Amino acid sequence: MAYDDQNIFARILRGELPAIKVYEDEQVLAFMDIMPQADGHTLVIPKTPAITLLDLPPDAAAYTIQVVQKVANAMKKGLDVPGIVLMQLSGESAGQTVPHVHFHLIPSSVHELGKHAAQMGDQEKIKVFAERIKAAL
Ligand code: AMP
C-alpha cells in the first residue's frame, strides 16, 4: 500500500490542519489527540512518511521512541498521572484509522481502556492539558 500524503496527520505536518502541539523538532511532532481516550491523551508521530511502524526506517523509529519517552516523562510530571499506556496500532486490522504511523500516550490503565473514543473532546480542556505537558518538557 502506498503512503497517502492526504492523510490527516500528513496534513497536520504540512500545517494544513490545526493541531494542539506539545513538542516539535525536525523529525518528530507530538500533539493532543482530538478524541481523547483519557485526559492528556497525546500522539507522537515521526515526520517521515510511513504508514505503520513496520514501514518506518529503524533510525526514525529509534528517534521517535526517544521523543515518546521524553513526552511521557513530561506527562507524568505535568499531569501528575500514575501510569501511562503506550499504544501503537499497525494496520487497519489492528484498529489503525489514520495511515501515518503514530504512538498513543494515554494516561490510563489497560483495564480502563475500551473502544476508541468516538466523539470530539472539549478543545479548551485539551489545551489546558497541553500547556501542562509543555511546561514540564
Ligand atoms: P489510530 O486508531 O491508532 O489510527 O488512532 C488515530 C487517532 O487519531 C485517534 O485516537 C483519533 O482520535 C486521532 N485523531 C484523528 N484525527 C485527529 C486530528 N485531526 N487531530 C488529533 N488527533 C486526531
GROMACS .gro file of C-alpha atoms and ligand atoms in nm:
model
  160
    1MET     CA    1   0.000   0.000   0.000
    2ALA     CA    2   0.134   0.342  -0.095
    3TYR     CA    3   0.157   0.622   0.159
    4ASP     CA    4  -0.136   0.863   0.117
    5ASP     CA    5   0.002   1.215   0.158
    6GLN     CA    6  -0.352   1.347   0.207
    7ASN     CA    7  -0.400   1.158   0.537
    8ILE     CA    8  -0.492   1.374   0.837
    9PHE     CA    9  -0.151   1.358   1.004
   10ALA     CA   10   0.036   1.439   0.681
   11ARG     CA   11  -0.189   1.745   0.652
   12ILE     CA   12  -0.121   1.842   1.014
   13LEU     CA   13   0.254   1.808   0.946
   14ARG     CA   14   0.222   2.044   0.648
   15GLY     CA   15   0.026   2.294   0.858
   16GLU     CA   16  -0.291   2.245   0.651
   17LEU     CA   17  -0.494   2.130   0.953
   18PRO     CA   18  -0.470   2.262   1.309
   19ALA     CA   19  -0.327   2.066   1.599
   20ILE     CA   20  -0.267   2.136   1.966
   21LYS     CA   21   0.107   2.077   1.966
   22VAL     CA   22   0.314   1.994   2.273
   23TYR     CA   23   0.653   1.922   2.112
   24GLU     CA   24   0.808   1.959   1.769
   25ASP     CA   25   1.154   1.925   1.622
   26GLU     CA   26   1.289   1.848   1.275
   27GLN     CA   27   1.197   1.481   1.290
   28VAL     CA   28   0.901   1.442   1.524
   29LEU     CA   29   0.574   1.609   1.627
   30ALA     CA   30   0.372   1.547   1.944
   31PHE     CA   31   0.017   1.678   1.968
   32MET     CA   32  -0.303   1.621   2.157
   33ASP     CA   33  -0.548   1.356   2.036
   34ILE     CA   34  -0.868   1.526   1.921
   35MET     CA   35  -1.086   1.245   2.064
   36PRO     CA   36  -0.901   1.163   2.384
   37GLN     CA   37  -0.949   0.823   2.543
   38ALA     CA   38  -0.838   0.985   2.870
   39ASP     CA   39  -0.742   1.335   2.981
   40GLY     CA   40  -0.399   1.422   2.841
   41HIS     CA   41  -0.408   1.166   2.554
   42THR     CA   42  -0.117   1.264   2.331
   43LEU     CA   43   0.008   1.137   1.995
   44VAL     CA   44   0.371   1.127   1.884
   45ILE     CA   45   0.446   1.095   1.513
   46PRO     CA   46   0.764   1.086   1.307
   47LYS     CA   47   0.773   1.332   1.018
   48THR     CA   48   0.896   1.052   0.794
   49PRO     CA   49   0.610   0.937   0.569
   50ALA     CA   50   0.537   0.582   0.683
   51ILE     CA   51   0.204   0.406   0.726
   52THR     CA   52   0.291   0.169   1.009
   53LEU     CA   53   0.576   0.107   1.247
   54LEU     CA   54   0.680  -0.177   1.019
   55ASP     CA   55   0.742   0.069   0.733
   56LEU     CA   56   0.937   0.319   0.941
   57PRO     CA   57   1.316   0.319   0.888
   58PRO     CA   58   1.486   0.193   1.209
   59ASP     CA   59   1.669   0.523   1.270
   60ALA     CA   60   1.342   0.718   1.258
   61ALA     CA   61   1.178   0.459   1.485
   62ALA     CA   62   1.463   0.483   1.733
   63TYR     CA   63   1.448   0.862   1.742
   64THR     CA   64   1.070   0.870   1.768
   65ILE     CA   65   1.071   0.639   2.069
   66GLN     CA   66   1.316   0.874   2.241
   67VAL     CA   67   1.065   1.154   2.196
   68VAL     CA   68   0.785   0.923   2.314
   69GLN     CA   69   0.985   0.874   2.635
   70LYS     CA   70   1.051   1.249   2.669
   71VAL     CA   71   0.682   1.337   2.627
   72ALA     CA   72   0.576   1.054   2.861
   73ASN     CA   73   0.805   1.194   3.129
   74ALA     CA   74   0.654   1.540   3.080
   75MET     CA   75   0.304   1.393   3.104
   76LYS     CA   76   0.391   1.213   3.427
   77LYS     CA   77   0.538   1.530   3.575
   78GLY     CA   78   0.297   1.787   3.432
   79LEU     CA   79  -0.024   1.593   3.469
   80ASP     CA   80   0.075   1.404   3.781
   81VAL     CA   81  -0.050   1.075   3.640
   82PRO     CA   82   0.048   0.741   3.795
   83GLY     CA   83   0.056   0.537   3.476
   84ILE     CA   84   0.065   0.582   3.101
   85VAL     CA   85  -0.044   0.333   2.835
   86LEU     CA   86   0.174   0.340   2.521
   87MET     CA   87  -0.031   0.211   2.229
   88GLN     CA   88   0.076   0.166   1.870
   89LEU     CA   89  -0.157   0.015   1.612
   90SER     CA   90  -0.003  -0.111   1.290
   91GLY     CA   91  -0.259  -0.190   1.023
   92GLU     CA   92  -0.632  -0.149   0.980
   93SER     CA   93  -0.683  -0.499   1.118
   94ALA     CA   94  -0.527  -0.382   1.442
   95GLY     CA   95  -0.768  -0.088   1.453
   96GLN     CA   96  -0.542   0.176   1.295
   97THR     CA   97  -0.757   0.452   1.148
   98VAL     CA   98  -0.502   0.713   1.036
   99PRO     CA   99  -0.248   0.576   0.787
  100HIS     CA  100   0.057   0.760   0.924
  101VAL     CA  101   0.250   0.582   1.198
  102HIS     CA  102   0.171   0.719   1.545
  103PHE     CA  103   0.227   0.636   1.910
  104HIS     CA  104  -0.056   0.696   2.158
  105LEU     CA  105   0.039   0.805   2.508
  106ILE     CA  106  -0.271   0.762   2.723
  107PRO     CA  107  -0.273   0.844   3.093
  108SER     CA  108  -0.489   0.550   3.188
  109SER     CA  109  -0.478   0.180   3.263
  110VAL     CA  110  -0.513  -0.108   3.020
  111HIS     CA  111  -0.801  -0.221   3.242
  112GLU     CA  112  -0.984   0.108   3.182
  113LEU     CA  113  -0.935   0.139   2.808
  114GLY     CA  114  -1.219   0.022   2.592
  115LYS     CA  115  -1.310   0.106   2.239
  116HIS     CA  116  -1.182   0.410   2.056
  117ALA     CA  117  -1.335   0.734   2.173
  118ALA     CA  118  -1.593   0.829   1.912
  119GLN     CA  119  -1.651   1.192   1.988
  120MET     CA  120  -1.453   1.512   1.989
  121GLY     CA  121  -1.308   1.617   2.320
  122ASP     CA  122  -1.354   1.964   2.468
  123GLN     CA  123  -1.079   2.151   2.283
  124GLU     CA  124  -1.036   2.416   2.555
  125LYS     CA  125  -0.991   2.147   2.818
  126ILE     CA  126  -0.743   1.965   2.590
  127LYS     CA  127  -0.544   2.289   2.555
  128VAL     CA  128  -0.508   2.311   2.933
  129PHE     CA  129  -0.357   1.961   2.944
  130ALA     CA  130  -0.127   2.051   2.653
  131GLU     CA  131   0.003   2.355   2.842
  132ARG     CA  132   0.077   2.143   3.148
  133ILE     CA  133   0.272   1.891   2.939
  134LYS     CA  134   0.464   2.168   2.758
  135ALA     CA  135   0.555   2.332   3.086
  136ALA     CA  136   0.704   2.003   3.208
  137LEU     CA  137   0.913   1.939   2.895
  138AMP     P1  138  -0.547   0.502   1.542
  138AMP     O1  139  -0.681   0.441   1.552
  138AMP     O2  140  -0.441   0.431   1.620
  138AMP     O3  141  -0.510   0.520   1.397
  138AMP     O4  142  -0.557   0.644   1.609
  138AMP     C1  143  -0.583   0.761   1.541
  138AMP     C2  144  -0.607   0.867   1.646
  138AMP     O5  145  -0.601   0.991   1.582
  138AMP     C3  146  -0.741   0.857   1.716
  138AMP     O6  147  -0.721   0.846   1.856
  138AMP     C4  148  -0.810   0.988   1.679
  138AMP     O7  149  -0.884   1.041   1.785
  138AMP     C5  150  -0.692   1.077   1.644
  138AMP     N1  151  -0.719   1.185   1.552
  138AMP     C6  152  -0.789   1.180   1.436
  138AMP     N2  153  -0.790   1.300   1.376
  138AMP     C7  154  -0.718   1.383   1.455
  138AMP     C8  155  -0.682   1.520   1.447
  138AMP     N3  156  -0.720   1.598   1.345
  138AMP     N4  157  -0.608   1.574   1.546
  138AMP     C9  158  -0.569   1.496   1.651
  138AMP     N5  159  -0.599   1.366   1.665
  138AMP    C10  160  -0.673   1.310   1.568
   0.00000   0.00000   0.00000
